[in-house]
XYZ file of C-alpha atoms in Angstrom:
608
model
C 69.609 -0.562 14.893
C 71.937 -1.425 12.045
C 74.498 -4.190 12.054
C 77.318 -1.685 11.920
C 75.926 0.113 14.963
C 75.946 -3.180 16.879
C 79.472 -4.015 15.763
C 78.296 -7.200 14.042
C 80.709 -9.557 12.401
C 79.936 -11.283 9.094
C 78.206 -14.623 9.420
C 80.462 -17.531 8.554
C 79.190 -20.590 6.722
C 78.694 -23.325 9.296
C 77.249 -26.774 8.575
C 73.658 -27.213 9.738
C 73.222 -29.783 12.537
C 71.529 -32.968 11.474
C 67.943 -33.578 12.612
C 67.411 -37.073 14.106
C 65.058 -39.390 12.222
C 61.917 -40.039 14.257
C 60.242 -43.383 14.890
C 56.825 -42.581 13.433
C 55.027 -45.255 15.433
C 56.484 -44.002 18.716
C 55.867 -40.400 17.663
C 52.204 -41.176 16.940
C 51.772 -42.991 20.250
C 53.342 -40.130 22.203
C 51.189 -37.606 20.344
C 48.141 -39.357 21.779
C 49.581 -39.386 25.281
C 50.524 -35.729 24.957
C 46.973 -34.843 23.892
C 45.661 -36.701 26.944
C 47.800 -34.659 29.311
C 47.047 -31.411 27.487
C 43.326 -32.127 27.822
C 43.888 -32.644 31.538
C 45.571 -29.228 31.729
C 42.666 -27.617 29.829
C 40.176 -29.244 32.189
C 42.065 -27.856 35.202
C 42.150 -24.424 33.589
C 38.415 -24.528 32.823
C 37.383 -25.765 36.267
C 37.057 -22.310 37.882
C 34.950 -21.157 34.903
C 32.660 -24.150 35.300
C 32.298 -23.331 38.990
C 31.307 -19.760 38.160
C 34.636 -18.266 39.215
C 35.982 -16.440 36.155
C 39.387 -14.793 36.384
C 38.259 -11.165 36.405
C 41.780 -9.976 37.214
C 43.065 -11.437 33.931
C 40.421 -9.591 31.922
C 41.257 -6.348 33.725
C 44.961 -6.875 33.069
C 44.371 -7.383 29.346
C 42.211 -4.254 29.253
C 44.972 -2.274 30.977
C 47.582 -3.522 28.480
C 45.385 -2.620 25.491
C 44.582 0.803 26.933
C 48.238 1.625 27.675
C 49.687 0.442 24.357
C 46.773 2.065 22.549
C 47.837 5.379 24.057
C 51.345 4.872 22.673
C 50.019 3.964 19.217
C 47.838 7.050 19.224
C 50.884 9.278 19.756
C 52.430 7.891 16.566
C 49.635 7.114 14.169
C 47.349 10.139 14.532
C 50.111 12.228 12.951
C 50.712 11.134 9.306
C 54.337 12.213 9.401
C 54.998 10.312 12.647
C 53.160 7.285 11.266
C 55.345 7.290 8.161
C 58.446 7.599 10.334
C 57.380 4.596 12.435
C 56.599 2.449 9.381
C 59.830 3.408 7.648
C 61.867 2.467 10.687
C 60.683 -1.136 10.762
C 60.105 -1.469 7.010
C 63.657 -0.539 6.131
C 65.104 -3.095 8.528
C 62.869 -5.880 7.219
C 63.828 -5.051 3.630
C 67.451 -5.340 4.659
C 66.707 -8.663 6.375
C 64.914 -10.070 3.294
C 67.841 -9.039 1.112
C 70.481 -10.566 3.364
C 68.448 -13.796 3.708
C 68.177 -14.159 -0.089
C 71.928 -13.652 -0.348
C 72.496 -16.369 2.253
C 70.201 -18.759 0.378
C 72.459 -18.222 -2.651
C 75.517 -19.178 -0.618
C 76.893 -15.706 0.063
C 78.380 -14.603 3.373
C 76.399 -11.677 4.796
C 76.433 -9.384 7.804
C 73.436 -9.852 10.147
C 70.934 -7.020 10.336
C 70.244 -7.668 14.028
C 72.212 -9.588 16.636
C 70.991 -10.730 20.058
C 72.632 -9.497 23.211
C 75.641 -11.740 23.996
C 74.022 -12.509 27.387
C 70.770 -13.677 25.753
C 70.743 -17.461 26.190
C 67.558 -18.012 24.177
C 69.437 -18.148 20.879
C 72.486 -20.163 21.953
C 71.729 -23.215 19.755
C 73.936 -23.137 16.604
C 70.962 -23.428 14.210
C 69.823 -19.934 15.154
C 72.869 -18.756 13.216
C 73.668 -21.541 10.753
C 70.150 -22.209 9.427
C 68.831 -19.322 7.265
C 65.196 -19.983 8.232
C 65.794 -19.906 11.989
C 68.214 -17.027 11.586
C 65.478 -15.104 9.759
C 62.980 -15.834 12.553
C 65.489 -14.706 15.176
C 66.427 -11.479 13.409
C 62.809 -10.688 12.536
C 61.883 -11.069 16.177
C 64.761 -8.842 17.315
C 63.900 -6.158 14.757
C 60.238 -6.144 15.765
C 60.797 -6.066 19.524
C 63.440 -3.354 19.311
C 61.127 -1.333 17.099
C 58.366 -1.678 19.707
C 60.761 -0.490 22.414
C 61.692 2.534 20.320
C 57.999 3.332 19.756
C 57.493 3.500 23.510
C 60.748 5.264 24.374
C 60.356 7.982 21.729
C 56.580 8.537 21.855
C 55.993 12.237 22.442
C 53.651 13.543 25.110
C 53.525 10.421 27.323
C 53.573 10.917 31.078
C 56.281 9.026 32.952
C 53.923 6.475 34.512
C 52.232 5.574 31.226
C 55.616 5.240 29.519
C 56.908 2.977 32.327
C 53.786 0.801 32.063
C 54.110 0.602 28.292
C 57.783 -0.394 28.561
C 56.815 -3.079 31.060
C 54.006 -4.464 28.846
C 56.262 -4.475 25.784
C 58.799 -6.538 27.750
C 56.065 -9.027 28.692
C 54.780 -9.370 25.123
C 58.283 -9.520 23.661
C 59.284 -12.226 26.117
C 56.167 -14.258 25.364
C 56.437 -13.985 21.572
C 60.050 -15.095 21.232
C 60.403 -17.866 18.616
C 62.457 -19.744 21.208
C 59.217 -20.369 23.149
C 57.483 -22.415 20.439
C 58.136 -25.927 19.248
C 57.743 -25.183 15.532
C 60.148 -22.229 15.577
C 62.844 -23.469 17.960
C 65.451 -25.720 16.308
C 66.688 -27.057 19.630
C 63.159 -28.149 20.588
C 62.546 -29.731 17.179
C 65.775 -31.676 17.420
C 64.953 -32.829 20.955
C 61.398 -33.817 19.997
C 62.518 -35.946 17.031
C 65.296 -37.501 19.104
C 62.829 -38.542 21.822
C 59.946 -39.281 19.442
C 57.823 -36.737 21.338
C 58.348 -38.277 24.799
C 59.603 -34.888 25.993
C 56.219 -33.346 25.159
C 54.374 -36.092 27.041
C 56.423 -35.356 30.166
C 56.020 -31.633 29.605
C 52.237 -31.739 29.247
C 52.046 -33.880 32.391
C 53.963 -31.200 34.303
C 51.776 -28.513 32.723
C 48.624 -30.262 33.949
C 50.096 -30.673 37.424
C 51.086 -27.006 37.598
C 47.670 -25.733 36.442
C 46.005 -28.012 39.001
C 48.387 -26.758 41.707
C 47.476 -23.189 40.760
C 43.744 -23.844 41.077
C 43.118 -23.137 37.406
C 46.039 -20.737 36.886
C 49.450 -21.801 35.645
C 51.951 -21.821 38.491
C 55.254 -22.403 36.704
C 57.606 -24.507 38.806
C 61.098 -23.064 38.972
C 62.803 -25.711 41.067
C 62.365 -29.217 42.437
C 60.392 -28.671 45.675
C 61.060 -32.214 46.863
C 64.686 -31.344 47.521
C 63.942 -28.757 50.211
C 62.321 -28.797 53.620
C 62.015 -25.751 55.838
C 63.558 -26.494 59.219
C 65.738 -29.267 57.811
C 67.954 -27.977 55.004
C 66.466 -24.462 54.932
C 65.845 -22.151 57.909
C 67.891 -24.572 59.992
C 69.834 -22.297 62.354
C 69.082 -23.623 65.877
C 66.779 -21.526 68.023
C 63.460 -21.360 69.842
C 60.170 -19.552 69.385
C 59.820 -17.518 72.592
C 56.741 -15.410 71.771
C 53.651 -15.709 69.609
C 50.619 -13.536 68.859
C 48.177 -13.208 65.952
C 50.799 -11.685 63.654
C 54.223 -12.946 64.658
C 56.326 -15.687 66.110
C 59.524 -14.305 67.616
C 62.530 -16.593 67.243
C 65.586 -16.325 69.500
C 68.605 -18.171 68.128
C 70.898 -20.336 70.232
C 74.315 -18.747 70.851
C 77.462 -20.150 69.272
C 79.933 -18.103 71.319
C 80.644 -17.861 75.054
C 80.043 -14.118 75.083
C 77.747 -11.922 72.994
C 77.240 -8.237 72.360
C 75.169 -6.810 75.196
C 72.716 -5.150 72.836
C 70.436 -7.749 71.144
C 69.707 -7.695 67.414
C 66.111 -7.682 66.119
C 65.574 -8.542 62.438
C 62.345 -7.329 60.803
C 61.975 -9.239 57.512
C 59.437 -8.448 54.786
C 55.985 -9.982 55.192
C 55.550 -10.295 51.443
C 58.026 -13.206 51.612
C 59.106 -15.597 54.342
C 61.926 -14.666 56.704
C 64.247 -17.526 55.800
C 65.698 -15.684 52.826
C 68.136 -14.622 55.578
C 68.586 -18.259 56.672
C 68.560 -20.155 53.366
C 71.083 -22.799 54.368
C 74.216 -23.138 56.463
C 76.408 -21.622 53.761
C 74.097 -18.695 52.924
C 72.653 -17.754 56.302
C 72.978 -14.121 57.361
C 71.242 -15.107 60.603
C 73.595 -18.010 61.278
C 76.636 -15.864 60.483
C 75.447 -13.088 62.822
C 74.950 -15.607 65.628
C 78.451 -16.993 65.025
C 79.902 -13.477 65.401
C 78.513 -13.189 68.926
C 75.131 -11.519 68.443
C 71.945 -12.420 70.291
C 69.679 -12.607 67.252
C 65.889 -12.342 67.307
C 63.843 -12.645 64.101
C 60.193 -11.897 63.463
C 58.418 -14.669 61.558
C 55.207 -13.163 60.170
C 51.983 -15.134 60.071
C 50.772 -16.197 56.624
C 47.491 -14.275 56.933
C 44.021 -15.410 55.963
C 40.533 -13.886 56.160
C 40.831 -13.546 59.953
C 43.603 -10.979 59.475
C 41.790 -8.798 56.904
C 41.657 -5.754 59.203
C 45.299 -5.958 60.308
C 46.752 -2.711 59.019
C 50.145 -1.032 59.065
C 49.636 0.117 62.636
C 48.842 -3.475 63.629
C 52.098 -4.652 62.058
C 53.966 -1.946 63.968
C 52.321 -2.610 67.349
C 51.809 -6.390 67.206
C 55.000 -6.899 65.193
C 57.853 -4.531 66.007
C 56.639 -3.285 69.407
C 55.588 -6.729 70.654
C 58.999 -8.064 69.627
C 60.767 -5.274 71.544
C 58.753 -6.045 74.668
C 59.491 -9.775 74.408
C 63.220 -9.145 73.889
C 63.354 -7.025 77.033
C 61.634 -9.806 78.970
C 63.963 -12.454 77.555
C 67.250 -10.563 77.983
C 66.619 -7.715 80.383
C 67.863 -5.309 77.700
C 65.663 -2.336 76.911
C 67.572 -1.171 73.836
C 68.225 -3.195 70.682
C 69.883 -2.840 67.316
C 67.373 -3.450 64.540
C 67.644 -4.674 60.945
C 64.850 -4.209 58.395
C 64.862 -5.865 54.975
C 62.860 -4.503 52.009
C 59.293 -3.670 53.132
C 60.300 -4.873 56.605
C 62.746 -1.976 56.532
C 59.978 0.423 55.526
C 57.966 -0.786 58.527
C 61.045 -0.344 60.731
C 61.471 3.233 59.464
C 57.783 3.962 60.130
C 58.166 2.515 63.629
C 61.258 4.652 64.264
C 59.408 7.796 63.170
C 56.507 6.943 65.459
C 58.855 6.182 68.344
C 60.705 9.458 67.807
C 57.393 11.317 67.993
C 56.436 9.725 71.323
C 59.919 9.703 72.893
C 60.605 5.934 72.643
C 64.319 5.168 72.225
C 64.301 1.362 72.451
C 65.852 1.024 68.970
C 69.376 2.381 69.400
C 70.592 1.827 65.817
C 68.929 0.779 62.573
C 70.176 -1.179 59.568
C 68.153 -1.025 56.373
C 68.704 -3.632 53.664
C 67.435 -2.600 50.192
C 64.746 -0.474 51.840
C 62.768 2.415 50.402
C 61.411 5.272 52.494
C 61.267 7.749 49.603
C 59.344 6.276 46.664
C 60.048 9.054 44.151
C 62.394 6.771 42.230
C 60.731 3.501 43.227
C 61.520 0.375 41.244
C 59.717 -1.600 38.581
C 56.845 -2.577 40.891
C 55.589 0.991 40.511
C 54.108 0.039 37.145
C 51.414 -1.843 39.077
C 50.486 1.213 41.117
C 48.045 3.877 40.056
C 44.564 4.737 41.298
C 42.775 2.441 38.851
C 45.026 -0.539 39.515
C 44.897 -0.102 43.295
C 41.099 0.040 43.200
C 41.142 -3.199 41.212
C 43.459 -4.852 43.767
C 41.315 -3.625 46.638
C 38.185 -4.985 44.975
C 39.882 -8.362 44.569
C 40.916 -8.395 48.241
C 37.493 -7.357 49.520
C 35.856 -10.774 49.293
C 38.791 -12.827 50.584
C 40.260 -10.338 53.022
C 43.751 -10.753 51.606
C 45.863 -10.680 48.459
C 46.761 -14.170 47.312
C 50.446 -14.997 47.592
C 50.633 -16.165 43.988
C 49.677 -12.660 42.801
C 52.748 -11.082 44.362
C 54.988 -13.981 43.303
C 53.783 -13.573 39.712
C 54.404 -9.837 39.853
C 58.032 -10.397 40.895
C 58.507 -13.004 38.154
C 57.096 -10.609 35.554
C 59.797 -8.080 36.375
C 62.303 -10.489 34.765
C 60.262 -12.676 32.390
C 63.211 -13.848 30.298
C 64.934 -15.118 33.445
C 62.082 -16.253 35.691
C 59.238 -17.319 33.380
C 60.019 -18.350 29.808
C 63.174 -20.433 30.387
C 61.116 -22.594 32.745
C 58.173 -22.804 30.345
C 60.505 -24.092 27.632
C 62.504 -26.369 29.926
C 59.512 -27.855 31.766
C 56.717 -28.099 29.220
C 58.536 -28.414 25.887
C 61.787 -30.138 26.814
C 59.989 -32.142 29.481
C 62.804 -31.652 31.986
C 62.172 -31.085 35.679
C 63.918 -27.912 36.899
C 67.065 -28.263 38.953
C 66.945 -27.794 42.744
C 67.678 -24.167 43.638
C 67.148 -22.935 47.190
C 66.555 -19.294 46.257
C 63.821 -20.180 43.761
C 62.203 -22.544 46.256
C 62.000 -19.626 48.697
C 60.708 -17.397 45.894
C 57.846 -19.827 45.213
C 56.982 -20.191 48.924
C 54.590 -17.261 48.703
C 52.679 -15.467 51.454
C 49.333 -13.724 51.488
C 48.862 -10.080 52.521
C 46.025 -8.682 54.671
C 43.734 -6.350 52.773
C 44.041 -3.386 55.150
C 47.826 -3.561 55.404
C 48.424 -3.984 51.679
C 46.065 -1.170 50.733
C 47.750 1.201 53.217
C 51.201 0.320 51.925
C 50.326 0.763 48.244
C 48.541 4.070 48.775
C 50.758 5.729 51.379
C 54.111 4.600 49.997
C 53.997 3.834 46.280
C 51.094 6.052 45.222
C 51.363 9.134 47.472
C 54.910 8.812 48.907
C 53.677 10.194 52.235
C 56.451 8.898 54.496
C 59.273 10.900 52.940
C 57.050 13.996 52.757
C 56.185 13.891 56.451
C 52.501 13.349 55.626
C 51.994 9.759 56.829
C 49.749 9.430 59.888
C 49.752 6.311 62.034
C 47.951 5.971 65.361
C 46.928 9.665 65.115
C 50.619 10.610 64.997
C 52.125 12.438 62.027
C 55.418 10.771 61.158
C 58.612 12.735 60.538
C 61.728 10.728 59.658
C 63.741 13.869 60.301
C 63.211 13.291 64.025
C 64.894 9.876 63.791
C 68.390 10.514 65.146
C 69.569 6.934 65.785
C 72.565 5.986 63.595
C 71.560 4.286 60.337
C 73.374 1.768 58.123
C 71.645 1.922 54.726
C 72.524 -0.831 52.227
C 71.529 -0.598 48.568
C 72.432 -2.971 45.742
C 73.676 -1.752 42.402
C 71.355 -3.759 40.126
C 68.236 -3.682 42.290
C 65.039 -3.310 40.249
C 62.741 -3.408 43.311
C 64.485 -0.877 45.588
C 66.844 0.908 43.175
C 70.150 2.236 44.489
C 69.047 5.777 43.607
C 65.820 5.395 45.582
C 67.679 4.152 48.670
C 70.290 6.901 48.238
C 67.669 9.655 48.115
C 65.891 8.122 51.108
C 69.001 8.595 53.249
C 68.294 12.318 53.364
C 64.974 11.837 55.129
C 66.638 10.739 58.400
C 67.748 13.234 61.021
C 70.824 11.369 62.245
C 74.008 10.010 60.704
C 73.512 7.635 57.776
C 76.228 5.371 56.372
C 75.217 4.544 52.778
C 76.777 1.333 51.431
C 76.364 -0.023 47.916
C 76.678 -3.761 47.234
C 77.085 -5.523 43.918
C 74.284 -7.495 42.231
C 70.585 -7.183 43.020
C 67.825 -7.193 45.619
C 68.526 -10.707 46.916
C 71.998 -11.794 45.788
C 73.536 -8.479 46.833
C 72.238 -8.988 50.374
C 72.815 -12.740 50.687
C 76.536 -12.595 49.922
C 78.309 -14.565 52.678
C 81.972 -13.896 53.498
C 82.945 -17.556 53.087
C 81.786 -17.638 49.448
C 81.421 -14.029 48.290
C 80.325 -13.446 44.719
C 80.144 -9.661 44.702
C 81.890 -6.571 45.977
C 80.675 -3.492 47.844
C 81.429 0.233 47.970
C 81.727 2.568 50.950
C 81.732 6.332 50.896
C 80.002 7.569 54.006
C 76.862 9.734 53.991
C 74.696 10.199 50.910
C 75.812 13.652 49.807
C 75.450 15.098 46.310
C 74.316 12.831 43.494
C 74.523 9.049 43.444
C 76.899 9.226 40.458
C 79.241 11.542 42.377
C 79.049 9.327 45.461
C 79.963 6.226 43.421
C 82.817 8.060 41.698
C 84.344 8.966 45.071
C 83.517 5.671 46.838
C 86.006 2.962 47.754
C 85.444 -0.472 46.249
C 86.020 -3.511 48.458
C 86.149 -7.152 47.352
C 83.952 -9.690 49.094
C 80.985 -9.467 51.431
C 79.666 -6.342 53.129
C 78.717 -8.390 56.217
C 82.019 -7.901 58.153
C 81.957 -4.161 57.418
C 78.425 -3.983 58.823
C 79.472 -5.913 61.941
C 82.281 -3.434 62.613
C 79.749 -0.598 62.182
C 77.416 -2.320 64.670
C 80.194 -2.888 67.207
C 81.165 0.768 66.895
C 77.716 1.706 68.227
C 78.156 -0.447 71.343
C 80.740 -3.218 71.770
C 80.090 -4.219 75.396
C 79.863 -7.989 75.775
C 78.048 -10.250 78.255
C 77.763 -14.023 78.795
C 75.793 -15.743 76.035
C 72.023 -15.992 76.490
C 70.165 -19.265 75.984
C 66.698 -19.016 74.433
C 63.674 -20.349 76.268
C 65.249 -20.756 79.677
C 64.126 -17.544 81.353
C 60.973 -15.498 81.729
C 59.784 -16.542 78.266
C 59.828 -20.332 77.883
C 60.215 -22.014 74.519
C 57.031 -22.424 72.511
C 58.780 -24.762 70.096
C 61.935 -25.094 68.058
C 62.856 -22.703 65.258
C 61.738 -22.046 62.576
C 58.338 -22.215 64.288
C 54.911 -22.892 62.809
C 53.936 -19.668 61.008
C 56.629 -20.099 58.359
C 55.316 -23.556 57.450
C 51.856 -22.293 56.422
C 51.467 -22.415 52.642
C 49.705 -19.720 50.643
């Protein structure tokens, strides 16, 4: 991409920032301390190897990367003409960069060959522009990474899955190789290191050692200050009681905040790949707390953090011991047979599966369903699909076989890898090179509070949903019952978010057509989490309404009505439209089902 194509402006001559003069004695002393801490980190990393526990998954991942990118290279370099085209593309840009750099060294004002995206914070320090050496490193990096992206995007004869994997791996390598990630090539880090005489690196290596030790030999990058948060105190703090418990769930009933409540209770089915309190982060960001305050009797499933004992718990187990057990307990607690249900992410997929099963057997206990960023049709599934093919699933299954579960850190790492320049490398630089502890951030604390997944359940989900897309095709079988979403006639509220990379808006839109009843498709701003957790008191994003999902997503958006603020009140009005009868408020734990303990219960406190 040429400078003119990017609309670049000529580079002005700006004075280079002065580099602080280091105290050599202090620098030498800190170098020794830094080496000590780095050796500690290496020892923690080597410990599993010494114990005969090599990281086979890492070796398999590297093999997969080499195989995939090798396929891309083959498409270009086995054809001499294509190979020449590829070399000319990058060679011409580097010649232009060398020429412009020489001109700059002679004091001329030149137009950059490559400019970073204005939103890219990695190159915000002035030296990336004012210093010819760092400017050259920056532009060389941008030229190379954009060339690699073009090689993948324009490789002929690649199947869609291989291309998606290659794009994903290029993003990982590009993110890792940025000159902003290394002390010697980052002017901001050099300036900070000289200013502190290397004390920043001592602190950073200490944190690195701690994080490798915490990860049991694998680096677990801290994204926030965990000491600032406590589940049940300043997170997941909406008052309530655990009224039911089995091997898979604790069912929480929240204390009412109004004198009357809607007659029909609300059951929330959160994802089991994370902990439920994403919907109860704090008092200002709690969907659960807000729903209670509007006069809803709210019940939430808190999934167990499974271990080897739960290895055989499959999707049917999660339906029967999760959703169905919760429905039975709610009827005992309130006397109400029918509920409104909300499913978030994979919790929504489970809710949809349960609805299809219930439709097949004539069970109408769920009178309406709300899906939050939920996929039932995985044709256009999000970025996680790059991890799913037969070879990769077999590898995951082999890794789960011995333990009986997938480690929580594996899934957390996968989510972080979807946005490496936001969720990995800024923290590597900040923590280990600047030596600064990350700021407290509730969402990232929740993100790091990982959960394990039972082997049987995870294997079923990957194969039946991501790999074979059986639910939307009417081919999924659960409990000897073939599931058909077309038989689900309960009204559906289906929320997608516009920038979702896990459950893309298109995927949710297409999934609307699988249901047999009325579906109100709503599109919220932002992504998978922020678009959902957007409280009315402090809304950051807007939402769009347009009724059922007819035609194409583009046509639906073009005809939709944009609304400022949170989608929560719109959803409440939709819920009340289904049934607005009210009854005196219900207190948890005072009836047939006594309290087993205060919310948020015990299952949510178990660490992965």
